[in-house]
């Protein structure tokens, strides 16, 4: 992962220096405000996750400032800084799902069958570095990597309306109910990674001289937890779509 | 252009979130949920019709049918209800000879990855010979499964080991996984007693899990019965099953105790109630173990002193501070006559309960409240 971060840092520096040559030429500045909708999920959902009873995307806003420069023909580059929130709440039905309840150093680990609520909240500072391509007079496609730094991160939830088999599916059985007193809670906020990478693909469409709409898909290539975190067997990746408005400053 | 892009985003997201759910995995559990035997004349074998079926707690792998003396147990065919899809060996309903001891059954899960081994026994219920039952609590060991907390056992008159005393220690283990020291569980043995070892019951804090689940304390308890861990989080009162079948008429309940109240009495939410002193619990209850319709009756935390099937109670009213070992002597107060036939057919259960916090079943009490118990005697009506 360290290698990857080095490459990204180098890429940023390369982009900045490349642009520095004719810094004032053909630079477009724009600000954007969007809504992030998505989730953190394993790629290839394991069979132990049986279904989703509810999904709350939450109010995830993305504020951005981008600089775009046309380089040759339809091609250009874009970078910027986005302050964004990626979160969700999912209530999933699981069967024999390996999990651990953790509170204040006390642990209870085993296989849970029932409902599992997961809450994720992250505030991120994201720098995308994208190639841009003008397909028409007012539509620009974007593709490139992004790097994010999580300024705050929360991952918590509870298991309810089911039972836990302690240790293995043959272990002691503990029933879980649906009140705060009867469910199993966990909080893995401290096990989350701060630096994240991924791929961003999207399009900007200007419907007036200064106003435009945009849609992006950012696909996380790093899991939201640290790599040595094994309590949740599947790595959870942040995958979010963004739709919003953009305003051209110059 | 824009709209087609949006559609792609939506398709991709929906794809991730919904269509990837795979087929349901096969069951991994392999429990015997219940066992029953069918005989043409159940009354020849069993004291009660309900003794022909046993609902097996998940934590148990020893299953015992109690039968009358001289029952022919050479051709019994127990039927099992096991986890869906699991298989059992020897076959469900196959004829077995239980006269040579317990028969071992192996249950394999539907996904074939897991198995559990059970021992099923048919045992004669032995008559209580002595008129005074003695409980000195000198026999204890670490629990066999986890080796984390103490359990107590007795030696029967015929030399067999019986585990008739239970504690809430298994529940405390869930709350306090980091507790490595068996002597810091709520119920522990201590060396200095009236003679030999005694039992120490101490109300303990249940830590972070206790706070989040609003079950902040665990009173030390010791009772004649069975603790079912399945209910520790949900219907907590149901986890304490008070009582075992008993075939004598108890008259007196006595023993020795010492008590010290903890400093701060706290309510369920952990708030201190200034000036309130904790107390212990010492009582014994005799009750009919079947209702009029023939259903089994078991007393739990919520009705151990109020259930209408109770026929007699010996209860100490104020278990408060005593520096030195103090003797308690309690007479059984009868609300109903003992039916001798029913008594001989094990139609009554006897429960004995000790606790370091009298409202510990509601998670109220003072951390540090300590009750020591030793040399308990149950004096029964003499039979010829």
Coordinates of C-alpha atoms in Angstrom, one line a residue:
Chain A
X1 CA 0.0 0.0 0.0
X2 CA 2.9 2.3 0.8
X3 CA 4.2 1.9 -2.8
X4 CA 0.8 2.9 -4.2
X5 CA 0.7 6.0 -2.0
X6 CA 4.2 7.0 -3.3
X7 CA 3.1 6.6 -6.9
X8 CA 0.1 8.8 -6.2
X9 CA 2.1 11.5 -4.6
X10 CA 4.5 11.4 -7.5
X11 CA 1.6 11.6 -9.9
X12 CA 0.2 14.7 -8.1
X13 CA 3.6 16.4 -8.2
X14 CA 4.1 15.5 -11.9
X15 CA 0.7 16.9 -12.7
X16 CA 1.3 20.1 -10.8
X17 CA 4.8 20.6 -12.4
X18 CA 3.5 19.8 -15.8
X19 CA 0.8 22.4 -15.4
X20 CA 3.2 24.9 -13.9
X21 CA 4.8 25.5 -17.3
X22 CA 2.0 27.5 -18.7
X23 CA 0.1 27.9 -15.5
X24 CA -2.1 30.8 -16.6
X25 CA -2.9 29.4 -20.0
X26 CA -6.3 27.8 -20.7
X27 CA -7.1 27.1 -17.0
X28 CA -10.7 26.4 -16.1
X29 CA -11.8 26.7 -12.5
X30 CA -15.0 25.4 -11.2
X31 CA -16.7 24.6 -8.0
X32 CA -19.1 21.8 -7.5
X33 CA -21.7 20.5 -5.0
X34 CA -22.9 17.0 -5.2
X35 CA -24.7 14.2 -3.4
X36 CA -22.9 11.0 -2.7
X37 CA -24.9 7.8 -2.9
X38 CA -23.5 4.4 -2.4
X39 CA -22.1 2.1 0.2
X40 CA -19.3 0.1 1.5
X41 CA -19.6 -3.5 0.5
X42 CA -17.6 -6.5 -0.3
X43 CA -16.9 -7.2 -3.9
X44 CA -18.7 -10.4 -4.5
X45 CA -21.2 -10.6 -1.6
X46 CA -20.6 -13.8 0.4
X47 CA -23.4 -16.3 0.7
X48 CA -23.6 -15.6 4.4
X49 CA -25.2 -12.3 3.6
X50 CA -28.7 -13.2 2.6
X51 CA -30.3 -9.9 1.8
X52 CA -30.9 -6.3 2.7
X53 CA -33.9 -5.3 4.8
X54 CA -33.2 -1.6 4.6
X55 CA -30.7 0.8 3.2
X56 CA -30.3 4.4 4.2
X57 CA -27.9 6.3 2.0
X58 CA -27.8 9.3 4.4
X59 CA -27.0 12.9 3.6
X60 CA -23.6 12.6 2.0
X61 CA -22.5 15.9 0.4
X62 CA -19.5 16.6 -1.7
X63 CA -18.0 20.1 -2.0
X64 CA -15.4 20.4 -4.7
X65 CA -13.0 22.9 -6.3
X66 CA -11.4 21.7 -9.5
X67 CA -8.9 23.1 -12.0
X68 CA -9.0 21.8 -15.6
X69 CA -6.6 22.4 -18.4
X70 CA -7.0 21.5 -22.0
X71 CA -3.8 20.1 -23.3
X72 CA -4.2 18.9 -26.9
X73 CA -7.3 18.5 -29.0
X74 CA -10.1 17.1 -26.9
X75 CA -7.7 15.9 -24.2
X76 CA -7.0 17.6 -20.9
X77 CA -6.3 17.0 -17.2
X78 CA -8.3 17.9 -14.2
X79 CA -7.4 17.9 -10.5
X80 CA -8.9 19.6 -7.5
X81 CA -9.8 19.1 -3.9
X82 CA -13.1 17.7 -2.7
X83 CA -14.4 17.7 0.8
X84 CA -16.9 14.9 1.0
X85 CA -18.9 12.6 3.3
X86 CA -19.3 8.9 2.5
X87 CA -21.7 7.1 4.7
X88 CA -24.6 4.7 4.8
X89 CA -26.7 2.5 7.1
X90 CA -27.6 -1.0 6.0
X91 CA -29.7 -3.6 7.7
X92 CA -28.7 -6.9 6.3
X93 CA -30.0 -10.4 6.9
X94 CA -27.1 -12.8 7.6
X95 CA -26.7 -16.5 8.2
X96 CA -23.7 -18.0 10.0
X97 CA -22.0 -14.7 9.5
X98 CA -18.6 -14.5 11.3
X99 CA -18.6 -11.5 13.5
X100 CA -17.4 -10.1 16.8
X101 CA -19.1 -7.9 19.4
X102 CA -16.6 -5.6 20.9
X103 CA -17.1 -3.1 23.7
X104 CA -14.4 -1.6 25.9
X105 CA -11.9 -4.4 25.3
X106 CA -14.5 -7.2 25.9
X107 CA -15.1 -9.4 23.0
X108 CA -17.6 -12.0 22.0
X109 CA -16.8 -13.7 18.7
X110 CA -18.8 -16.3 16.7
X111 CA -21.3 -17.0 14.0
X112 CA -24.4 -14.9 13.9
X113 CA -27.7 -15.6 12.2
X114 CA -30.2 -12.8 12.2
X115 CA -30.1 -9.1 11.3
X116 CA -27.0 -6.9 11.3
X117 CA -27.1 -3.2 11.1
X118 CA -24.0 -1.4 9.9
X119 CA -23.4 2.3 10.0
X120 CA -20.5 3.9 8.2
X121 CA -19.6 7.6 8.3
X122 CA -16.5 9.1 6.8
X123 CA -15.5 12.7 6.1
X124 CA -12.8 12.7 3.4
X125 CA -10.5 15.1 1.8
X126 CA -10.2 13.8 -1.8
X127 CA -7.8 14.8 -4.6
X128 CA -8.7 13.3 -8.0
X129 CA -6.3 13.4 -10.9
X130 CA -8.2 12.8 -14.0
X131 CA -7.8 12.8 -17.8
X132 CA -10.6 14.7 -19.5
X133 CA -12.0 14.3 -22.9
X134 CA -14.4 16.6 -24.7
X135 CA -16.9 14.6 -26.6
X136 CA -19.0 17.6 -27.6
X137 CA -19.2 21.3 -27.1
X138 CA -20.5 20.9 -23.6
X139 CA -19.8 17.4 -22.3
X140 CA -16.5 16.3 -20.8
X141 CA -15.7 12.8 -19.8
X142 CA -13.3 12.2 -16.9
X143 CA -11.3 9.2 -15.8
X144 CA -8.5 8.9 -13.3
X145 CA -7.3 7.8 -9.8
X146 CA -8.1 9.6 -6.6
X147 CA -6.6 9.7 -3.2
X148 CA -8.6 10.4 -0.1
X149 CA -7.7 11.2 3.5
X150 CA -10.3 10.3 6.1
X151 CA -10.4 13.1 8.6
X152 CA -13.1 11.4 10.7
X153 CA -14.3 7.8 10.4
X154 CA -16.9 5.7 12.1
X155 CA -17.9 2.1 11.7
X156 CA -20.4 0.7 14.2
X157 CA -23.5 -1.3 14.4
X158 CA -25.3 -4.1 16.1
X159 CA -26.6 -7.6 15.6
X160 CA -30.2 -8.2 16.6
X161 CA -33.2 -10.6 16.3
X162 CA -31.2 -13.7 16.0
X163 CA -28.5 -15.7 17.7
X164 CA -24.8 -16.1 18.0
X165 CA -23.0 -19.4 18.2
X166 CA -19.9 -18.6 20.2
X167 CA -16.6 -19.5 18.5
X168 CA -18.0 -22.0 16.0
X169 CA -21.4 -23.1 14.8
X170 CA -21.3 -25.8 17.5
X171 CA -20.6 -23.3 20.3
X172 CA -22.9 -22.0 23.0
X173 CA -25.9 -20.2 21.6
X174 CA -26.9 -16.8 22.8
X175 CA -30.2 -15.2 21.6
X176 CA -30.2 -11.6 20.6
X177 CA -33.3 -9.4 20.8
X178 CA -34.3 -6.1 19.3
X179 CA -34.0 -3.7 22.2
X180 CA -30.8 -1.9 23.2
X181 CA -30.5 -4.2 26.2
X182 CA -30.8 -7.4 24.1
X183 CA -28.6 -6.8 21.1
X184 CA -24.9 -7.2 20.4
X185 CA -23.1 -4.0 19.6
X186 CA -19.7 -3.4 18.0
X187 CA -17.6 -0.4 17.0
X188 CA -14.7 -0.8 14.7
X189 CA -14.1 2.9 14.1
X190 CA -10.5 2.7 15.4
X191 CA -9.7 -0.1 12.9
X192 CA -10.3 2.1 9.9
X193 CA -7.8 3.2 7.4
X194 CA -7.1 7.0 6.9
X195 CA -5.5 6.9 3.4
X196 CA -7.7 5.6 0.6
X197 CA -7.3 5.2 -3.2
X198 CA -9.6 4.4 -6.0
X199 CA -10.7 5.1 -9.5
X200 CA -13.0 8.0 -10.5
X201 CA -15.0 8.0 -13.7
X202 CA -17.6 10.6 -14.6
X203 CA -18.9 13.3 -16.9
X204 CA -19.5 17.1 -16.7
X205 CA -22.3 18.5 -18.8
X206 CA -22.6 22.3 -19.1
X207 CA -26.2 23.3 -19.9
X208 CA -25.4 27.0 -19.7
X209 CA -22.4 29.1 -20.0
X210 CA -21.4 28.7 -16.4
X211 CA -23.8 26.1 -14.9
X212 CA -23.4 22.4 -15.4
X213 CA -24.4 19.0 -14.0
X214 CA -22.1 16.2 -13.2
X215 CA -22.1 12.5 -12.4
X216 CA -19.2 10.5 -11.0
X217 CA -18.6 7.0 -9.9
X218 CA -15.7 6.5 -7.4
X219 CA -14.7 3.0 -7.0
X220 CA -12.5 2.3 -3.9
X221 CA -9.6 0.0 -4.4
X222 CA -8.6 0.0 -0.8
X223 CA -10.8 -1.4 1.9
X224 CA -12.2 0.9 4.5
X225 CA -10.4 -1.0 7.3
X226 CA -6.8 -1.5 8.0
X227 CA -5.3 -4.5 6.2
X228 CA -4.6 -6.3 9.5
X229 CA -8.3 -6.1 10.5
X230 CA -9.7 -9.6 10.2
X231 CA -12.9 -9.5 12.3
X232 CA -15.0 -8.9 9.2
X233 CA -13.8 -11.6 6.8
X234 CA -14.6 -9.7 3.6
X235 CA -12.8 -6.5 2.8
X236 CA -15.3 -3.7 2.5
X237 CA -14.8 -1.2 -0.4
X238 CA -16.4 2.2 -0.7
X239 CA -18.3 2.5 -3.9
X240 CA -20.2 5.7 -4.4
X241 CA -21.9 7.6 -7.2
X242 CA -22.1 11.4 -7.1
X243 CA -24.6 13.6 -8.9
X244 CA -24.6 17.4 -8.5
X245 CA -24.1 20.8 -10.0
X246 CA -21.0 22.6 -11.1
X247 CA -20.3 26.2 -11.7
X248 CA -17.5 27.5 -13.8
X249 CA -15.6 30.3 -12.1
X250 CA -13.4 31.0 -15.1
Chain B
X1 CA -25.0 11.6 -22.8
X2 CA -25.6 12.7 -19.3
X3 CA -28.6 10.5 -18.8
X4 CA -27.0 7.4 -20.2
X5 CA -24.1 7.9 -17.8
X6 CA -26.5 8.2 -14.9
X7 CA -28.2 5.1 -15.9
X8 CA -24.9 3.3 -15.9
X9 CA -24.1 4.5 -12.4
X10 CA -27.4 3.3 -11.2
X11 CA -27.1 0.0 -12.9
X12 CA -23.7 -0.5 -11.4
X13 CA -24.8 0.4 -7.9
X14 CA -27.9 -1.7 -8.0
X15 CA -25.8 -4.5 -9.3
X16 CA -23.5 -4.4 -6.4
X17 CA -26.2 -4.0 -3.8
X18 CA -28.8 -6.5 -4.9
X19 CA -28.1 -9.0 -7.6
X20 CA -24.9 -10.4 -6.1
X21 CA -26.7 -12.3 -3.3
X22 CA -25.7 -15.9 -3.7
X23 CA -27.7 -19.0 -2.9
X24 CA -28.3 -19.7 0.7
X25 CA -25.5 -21.6 2.3
X26 CA -26.2 -25.0 3.8
X27 CA -26.8 -25.1 7.6
X28 CA -23.6 -25.3 9.7
X29 CA -25.3 -26.1 12.9
X30 CA -25.7 -29.7 14.2
X31 CA -27.7 -29.7 17.4
X32 CA -30.0 -32.2 19.0
X33 CA -32.9 -29.9 19.8
X34 CA -35.1 -32.5 21.5
X35 CA -35.2 -36.2 22.1
X36 CA -38.2 -38.4 22.9
X37 CA -39.0 -42.0 23.3
X38 CA -42.2 -43.7 22.6
X39 CA -43.3 -46.7 24.6
X40 CA -46.7 -48.4 24.7
X41 CA -46.8 -48.1 28.5
X42 CA -44.9 -45.0 29.4
X43 CA -46.2 -45.2 33.0
X44 CA -44.1 -48.4 33.4
X45 CA -41.0 -46.6 32.6
X46 CA -41.5 -43.0 33.6
X47 CA -42.7 -41.1 36.7
X48 CA -44.2 -38.4 34.5
X49 CA -45.4 -38.4 30.9
X50 CA -43.3 -35.3 30.3
X51 CA -40.2 -37.3 31.2
X52 CA -40.5 -39.1 27.8
X53 CA -39.4 -35.9 26.0
X54 CA -36.3 -33.8 26.7
X55 CA -35.7 -30.3 25.2
X56 CA -31.9 -30.2 25.0
X57 CA -30.3 -26.9 26.0
X58 CA -27.7 -25.9 23.3
X59 CA -24.9 -25.9 25.9
X60 CA -25.6 -29.5 26.9
X61 CA -24.2 -32.7 25.3
X62 CA -25.2 -35.1 28.0
X63 CA -28.8 -36.1 27.8
X64 CA -30.4 -38.3 30.5
X65 CA -33.8 -39.9 30.7
X66 CA -34.8 -40.7 34.2
X67 CA -36.7 -43.9 34.5
X68 CA -38.3 -46.0 37.2
X69 CA -36.3 -48.8 38.9
X70 CA -36.0 -52.0 37.0
X71 CA -37.2 -50.6 33.7
X72 CA -36.2 -52.6 30.8
X73 CA -33.9 -50.2 28.8
X74 CA -32.4 -52.8 26.5
X75 CA -34.6 -51.9 23.6
X76 CA -35.2 -48.2 23.5
X77 CA -35.5 -46.2 20.2
X78 CA -35.0 -42.5 20.9
X79 CA -36.2 -40.1 18.3
X80 CA -34.3 -36.9 17.7
X81 CA -35.2 -33.5 16.4
X82 CA -32.0 -32.1 15.0
X83 CA -30.9 -29.1 13.0
X84 CA -32.6 -29.0 9.6
X85 CA -30.5 -30.9 7.1
X86 CA -28.2 -32.4 9.7
X87 CA -27.7 -36.2 9.9
X88 CA -27.4 -38.4 13.0
X89 CA -25.5 -41.6 13.6
X90 CA -26.6 -44.2 14.8
X91 CA -29.8 -43.6 12.9
X92 CA -32.8 -41.6 14.2
X93 CA -35.2 -44.0 15.9
X94 CA -32.9 -47.0 15.8
X95 CA -33.2 -49.5 18.6
X96 CA -30.4 -49.3 21.2
X97 CA -29.5 -51.1 24.4
X98 CA -29.0 -48.5 27.1
X99 CA -28.5 -51.0 29.9
X100 CA -24.8 -51.0 29.2
X101 CA -24.5 -47.3 29.7
X102 CA -24.9 -44.2 27.6
X103 CA -25.1 -44.4 23.8
X104 CA -23.0 -42.0 21.8
X105 CA -24.7 -40.2 18.9
X106 CA -22.9 -38.0 16.4
X107 CA -24.7 -35.2 14.6
X108 CA -23.2 -33.9 11.4
X109 CA -24.2 -30.5 9.9
X110 CA -25.9 -30.1 6.5
X111 CA -22.7 -28.6 5.1
X112 CA -20.7 -31.5 6.5
X113 CA -18.2 -29.1 8.1
X114 CA -19.2 -29.5 11.7
X115 CA -20.3 -32.2 14.1
X116 CA -21.3 -32.6 17.7
X117 CA -21.2 -35.7 19.9
X118 CA -23.9 -36.4 22.4
X119 CA -24.2 -39.1 25.1
X120 CA -27.7 -40.3 25.7
X121 CA -28.4 -42.2 28.9
X122 CA -31.3 -43.9 30.7
X123 CA -30.8 -43.7 34.4
X124 CA -32.8 -44.9 37.3
X125 CA -33.8 -42.0 39.6
X126 CA -32.3 -43.0 42.9
X127 CA -34.4 -42.6 46.0
X128 CA -33.1 -40.1 48.6
X129 CA -32.3 -42.3 51.5
X130 CA -31.0 -39.8 54.1
X131 CA -33.4 -37.5 56.0
X132 CA -30.8 -34.8 56.2
X133 CA -29.2 -33.6 53.0
X134 CA -25.8 -32.1 53.5
X135 CA -24.2 -29.6 51.2
X136 CA -20.7 -28.6 52.2
X137 CA -19.5 -27.3 48.9
X138 CA -16.1 -28.9 49.2
X139 CA -16.3 -30.4 45.7
X140 CA -15.6 -28.0 42.9
X141 CA -13.6 -27.8 39.7
X142 CA -13.0 -25.6 36.7
X143 CA -15.7 -26.0 34.1
X144 CA -14.8 -28.7 31.6
X145 CA -15.5 -26.7 28.4
X146 CA -13.8 -23.4 29.0
X147 CA -11.7 -23.9 32.1
X148 CA -12.5 -20.3 33.1
X149 CA -14.9 -20.5 36.1
X150 CA -15.8 -22.9 38.9
X151 CA -18.6 -25.4 39.1
X152 CA -19.7 -27.4 42.1
X153 CA -20.7 -31.1 42.2
X154 CA -21.9 -33.6 44.7
X155 CA -21.2 -37.2 45.3
X156 CA -24.5 -39.2 45.3
X157 CA -25.2 -41.8 47.9
X158 CA -24.4 -44.4 45.3
X159 CA -21.1 -42.7 44.5
X160 CA -22.2 -41.0 41.3
X161 CA -21.1 -37.4 40.6
X162 CA -24.0 -35.0 40.1
X163 CA -24.0 -31.5 39.0
X164 CA -27.1 -30.1 40.6
X165 CA -25.8 -26.7 41.7
X166 CA -25.6 -23.9 39.1
X167 CA -24.3 -20.4 39.1
X168 CA -24.5 -17.4 36.8
X169 CA -20.8 -17.7 36.1
X170 CA -21.3 -18.9 32.5
X171 CA -23.2 -15.6 31.8
X172 CA -20.5 -13.5 33.4
X173 CA -18.0 -15.2 31.0
X174 CA -19.8 -13.7 28.0
X175 CA -19.8 -10.2 29.5
X176 CA -16.2 -10.4 30.7
X177 CA -14.1 -12.2 28.1
X178 CA -10.9 -10.7 29.3
X179 CA -11.3 -12.2 32.8
X180 CA -8.7 -14.9 33.0
X181 CA -8.8 -15.4 36.8
X182 CA -11.5 -17.9 37.9
X183 CA -11.3 -16.4 41.4
X184 CA -12.7 -13.1 40.1
X185 CA -15.9 -14.5 38.8
X186 CA -19.0 -13.8 40.9
X187 CA -19.2 -17.2 42.4
X188 CA -16.0 -18.7 43.7
X189 CA -14.8 -21.2 46.3
X190 CA -12.7 -20.0 49.2
X191 CA -10.6 -22.1 51.5
X192 CA -11.7 -20.8 54.9
X193 CA -15.2 -22.1 55.7
X194 CA -16.9 -23.5 58.8
X195 CA -15.3 -26.8 57.9
X196 CA -13.4 -27.2 54.6
X197 CA -14.2 -24.8 51.8
X198 CA -17.1 -22.5 51.5
X199 CA -18.7 -20.6 48.6
X200 CA -18.2 -17.0 48.1
X201 CA -20.8 -15.0 46.2
X202 CA -19.7 -11.5 45.2
X203 CA -21.6 -8.9 43.2
X204 CA -19.3 -7.9 40.3
X205 CA -19.4 -5.2 37.7
X206 CA -20.0 -6.5 34.2
X207 CA -17.9 -3.9 32.4
X208 CA -18.5 -2.3 29.0
X209 CA -20.9 -4.9 27.7
X210 CA -22.9 -4.6 31.0
X211 CA -23.2 -0.8 30.4
X212 CA -24.3 -1.1 26.7
X213 CA -26.8 -3.8 27.5
X214 CA -27.9 -2.2 30.7
X215 CA -27.0 -5.2 32.8
X216 CA -24.3 -3.5 34.9
X217 CA -23.8 -5.9 37.7
X218 CA -23.7 -9.7 38.1
X219 CA -24.7 -10.8 41.6
X220 CA -22.9 -13.9 42.8
X221 CA -25.4 -16.7 42.9
X222 CA -25.6 -20.4 43.7
X223 CA -28.7 -22.4 43.2
X224 CA -30.1 -25.8 43.0
X225 CA -31.1 -25.9 39.3
X226 CA -29.7 -25.2 35.8
X227 CA -28.4 -22.0 34.1
X228 CA -29.3 -21.7 30.5
X229 CA -26.9 -19.3 28.7
X230 CA -29.2 -19.0 25.7
X231 CA -31.2 -16.3 27.5
X232 CA -28.5 -14.2 29.1
X233 CA -29.1 -11.2 26.8
X234 CA -32.7 -11.5 26.1
X235 CA -35.1 -13.0 28.6
X236 CA -32.5 -12.9 31.4
X237 CA -34.9 -14.1 34.0
X238 CA -35.4 -17.3 32.0
X239 CA -31.7 -18.2 32.2
X240 CA -32.1 -19.3 35.9
X241 CA -34.0 -22.6 36.0
X242 CA -34.7 -23.1 39.7
X243 CA -35.2 -26.6 41.1
X244 CA -34.7 -30.4 40.6
X245 CA -37.1 -33.2 41.3
X246 CA -37.2 -34.1 45.0
X247 CA -38.8 -37.0 46.8
X248 CA -38.7 -35.9 50.5
X249 CA -40.7 -33.4 52.6
X250 CA -38.4 -30.7 53.7
X251 CA -39.0 -29.3 57.2
X252 CA -36.0 -27.2 57.9
X253 CA -33.4 -25.3 55.9
X254 CA -30.2 -24.3 57.8
X255 CA -26.6 -23.4 57.3
X256 CA -23.9 -20.8 58.0
X257 CA -23.4 -17.5 56.3
X258 CA -21.4 -14.2 56.5
X259 CA -22.6 -11.1 54.7
X260 CA -21.1 -7.7 53.8
X261 CA -22.9 -5.1 51.8
X262 CA -21.0 -3.3 49.0
X263 CA -20.5 0.5 49.4
X264 CA -22.6 1.9 46.7
X265 CA -26.0 0.6 45.9
X266 CA -26.8 1.3 42.2
X267 CA -30.0 1.1 40.3
X268 CA -30.4 -0.6 36.9
X269 CA -29.0 2.5 35.1
X270 CA -25.9 2.6 37.3
X271 CA -27.1 5.6 39.4
X272 CA -26.2 5.4 43.1
X273 CA -29.1 5.3 45.5
X274 CA -27.6 7.0 48.6
X275 CA -28.3 5.4 51.9
X276 CA -29.6 2.1 50.5
X277 CA -27.9 -1.0 51.8
X278 CA -27.6 -4.2 49.8
X279 CA -28.9 -7.5 51.2
X280 CA -28.3 -11.1 50.3
X281 CA -30.9 -13.8 49.4
X282 CA -31.2 -17.2 51.2
X283 CA -34.3 -19.3 50.5
X284 CA -35.6 -22.7 49.5
X285 CA -38.8 -23.5 47.7
X286 CA -40.7 -26.7 47.2
X287 CA -43.2 -26.7 44.3
X288 CA -45.3 -28.9 42.1
X289 CA -43.4 -29.5 38.9
X290 CA -46.5 -30.1 36.7
X291 CA -49.6 -28.0 36.3
X292 CA -53.1 -29.5 36.2
X293 CA -52.9 -30.0 32.5
X294 CA -49.8 -32.1 32.9
X295 CA -47.4 -29.4 31.6
X296 CA -44.0 -29.1 33.2
X297 CA -43.5 -26.3 35.6
X298 CA -40.1 -24.7 36.1
X299 CA -39.5 -21.7 38.3
X300 CA -37.4 -18.8 36.9
X301 CA -36.1 -15.5 38.2
X302 CA -39.4 -13.8 37.7
X303 CA -41.6 -16.2 39.7
X304 CA -39.4 -18.2 42.0
X305 CA -41.2 -16.9 45.1
X306 CA -44.6 -16.2 43.5
X307 CA -45.5 -19.1 41.2
X308 CA -48.9 -20.6 42.2
X309 CA -47.4 -24.1 42.2
X310 CA -45.2 -23.4 45.2
X311 CA -46.2 -25.5 48.2
X312 CA -43.6 -24.5 50.7
X313 CA -41.0 -21.7 51.3
X314 CA -38.2 -21.3 53.8
X315 CA -36.9 -17.8 53.4
X316 CA -34.5 -15.6 55.4
X317 CA -36.1 -12.2 55.5
X318 CA -33.1 -9.9 56.2
X319 CA -29.7 -11.1 55.0
X320 CA -27.6 -8.2 56.3
X321 CA -24.1 -7.7 57.6
X322 CA -22.5 -10.2 59.9
X323 CA -18.8 -10.1 60.6
X324 CA -18.6 -13.7 61.8
X325 CA -20.1 -17.0 60.5
X326 CA -23.7 -16.9 61.6
X327 CA -26.1 -19.8 61.6
X328 CA -29.4 -19.5 59.8
X329 CA -32.3 -21.9 60.7
X330 CA -35.4 -21.6 58.7
X331 CA -38.6 -23.5 58.9
X332 CA -40.5 -24.4 55.7
X333 CA -43.9 -22.7 55.7
X334 CA -46.4 -24.9 53.9
X335 CA -49.3 -23.4 51.9
X336 CA -50.5 -26.8 50.8
X337 CA -50.2 -30.4 51.9
X338 CA -47.7 -32.7 50.4
X339 CA -49.3 -35.4 48.3
X340 CA -47.3 -38.5 49.2
X341 CA -48.1 -40.3 46.0
X342 CA -47.0 -37.3 43.9
X343 CA -43.9 -37.0 46.1
X344 CA -42.9 -40.6 45.5
X345 CA -43.4 -40.0 41.8
X346 CA -41.1 -37.0 41.7
X347 CA -43.9 -34.6 41.2
X348 CA -42.2 -31.9 43.3
X349 CA -39.1 -29.8 42.6
X350 CA -36.9 -28.4 45.3
X351 CA -35.1 -25.1 44.7
X352 CA -32.4 -23.6 46.9
X353 CA -31.2 -20.1 46.1
X354 CA -28.3 -18.0 47.4
X355 CA -27.4 -14.5 46.0
X356 CA -25.1 -11.7 47.1
X357 CA -27.6 -9.0 46.0
X358 CA -31.3 -9.6 46.6
X359 CA -32.3 -7.5 43.6
X360 CA -29.5 -8.8 41.5
X361 CA -32.0 -10.4 39.2
X362 CA -33.0 -6.9 38.1
X363 CA -29.3 -5.9 37.9
X364 CA -29.6 -3.7 40.9
X365 CA -27.2 -4.0 43.9
X366 CA -23.9 -2.9 45.2
X367 CA -20.7 -4.1 43.6
X368 CA -18.6 -5.8 46.3
X369 CA -21.6 -7.2 48.3
X370 CA -20.4 -10.6 49.5
X371 CA -22.2 -13.6 50.8
X372 CA -20.3 -16.6 52.1
X373 CA -22.2 -19.9 52.5
X374 CA -21.2 -23.2 54.1
X375 CA -22.5 -26.3 55.7
X376 CA -26.1 -26.2 54.4
X377 CA -28.5 -28.7 55.7
X378 CA -31.9 -29.7 54.5
X379 CA -33.8 -31.6 57.2
X380 CA -36.7 -33.6 55.9
X381 CA -39.6 -35.5 57.4
X382 CA -38.4 -38.9 58.5
X383 CA -39.6 -41.8 56.4
X384 CA -39.7 -45.2 58.0

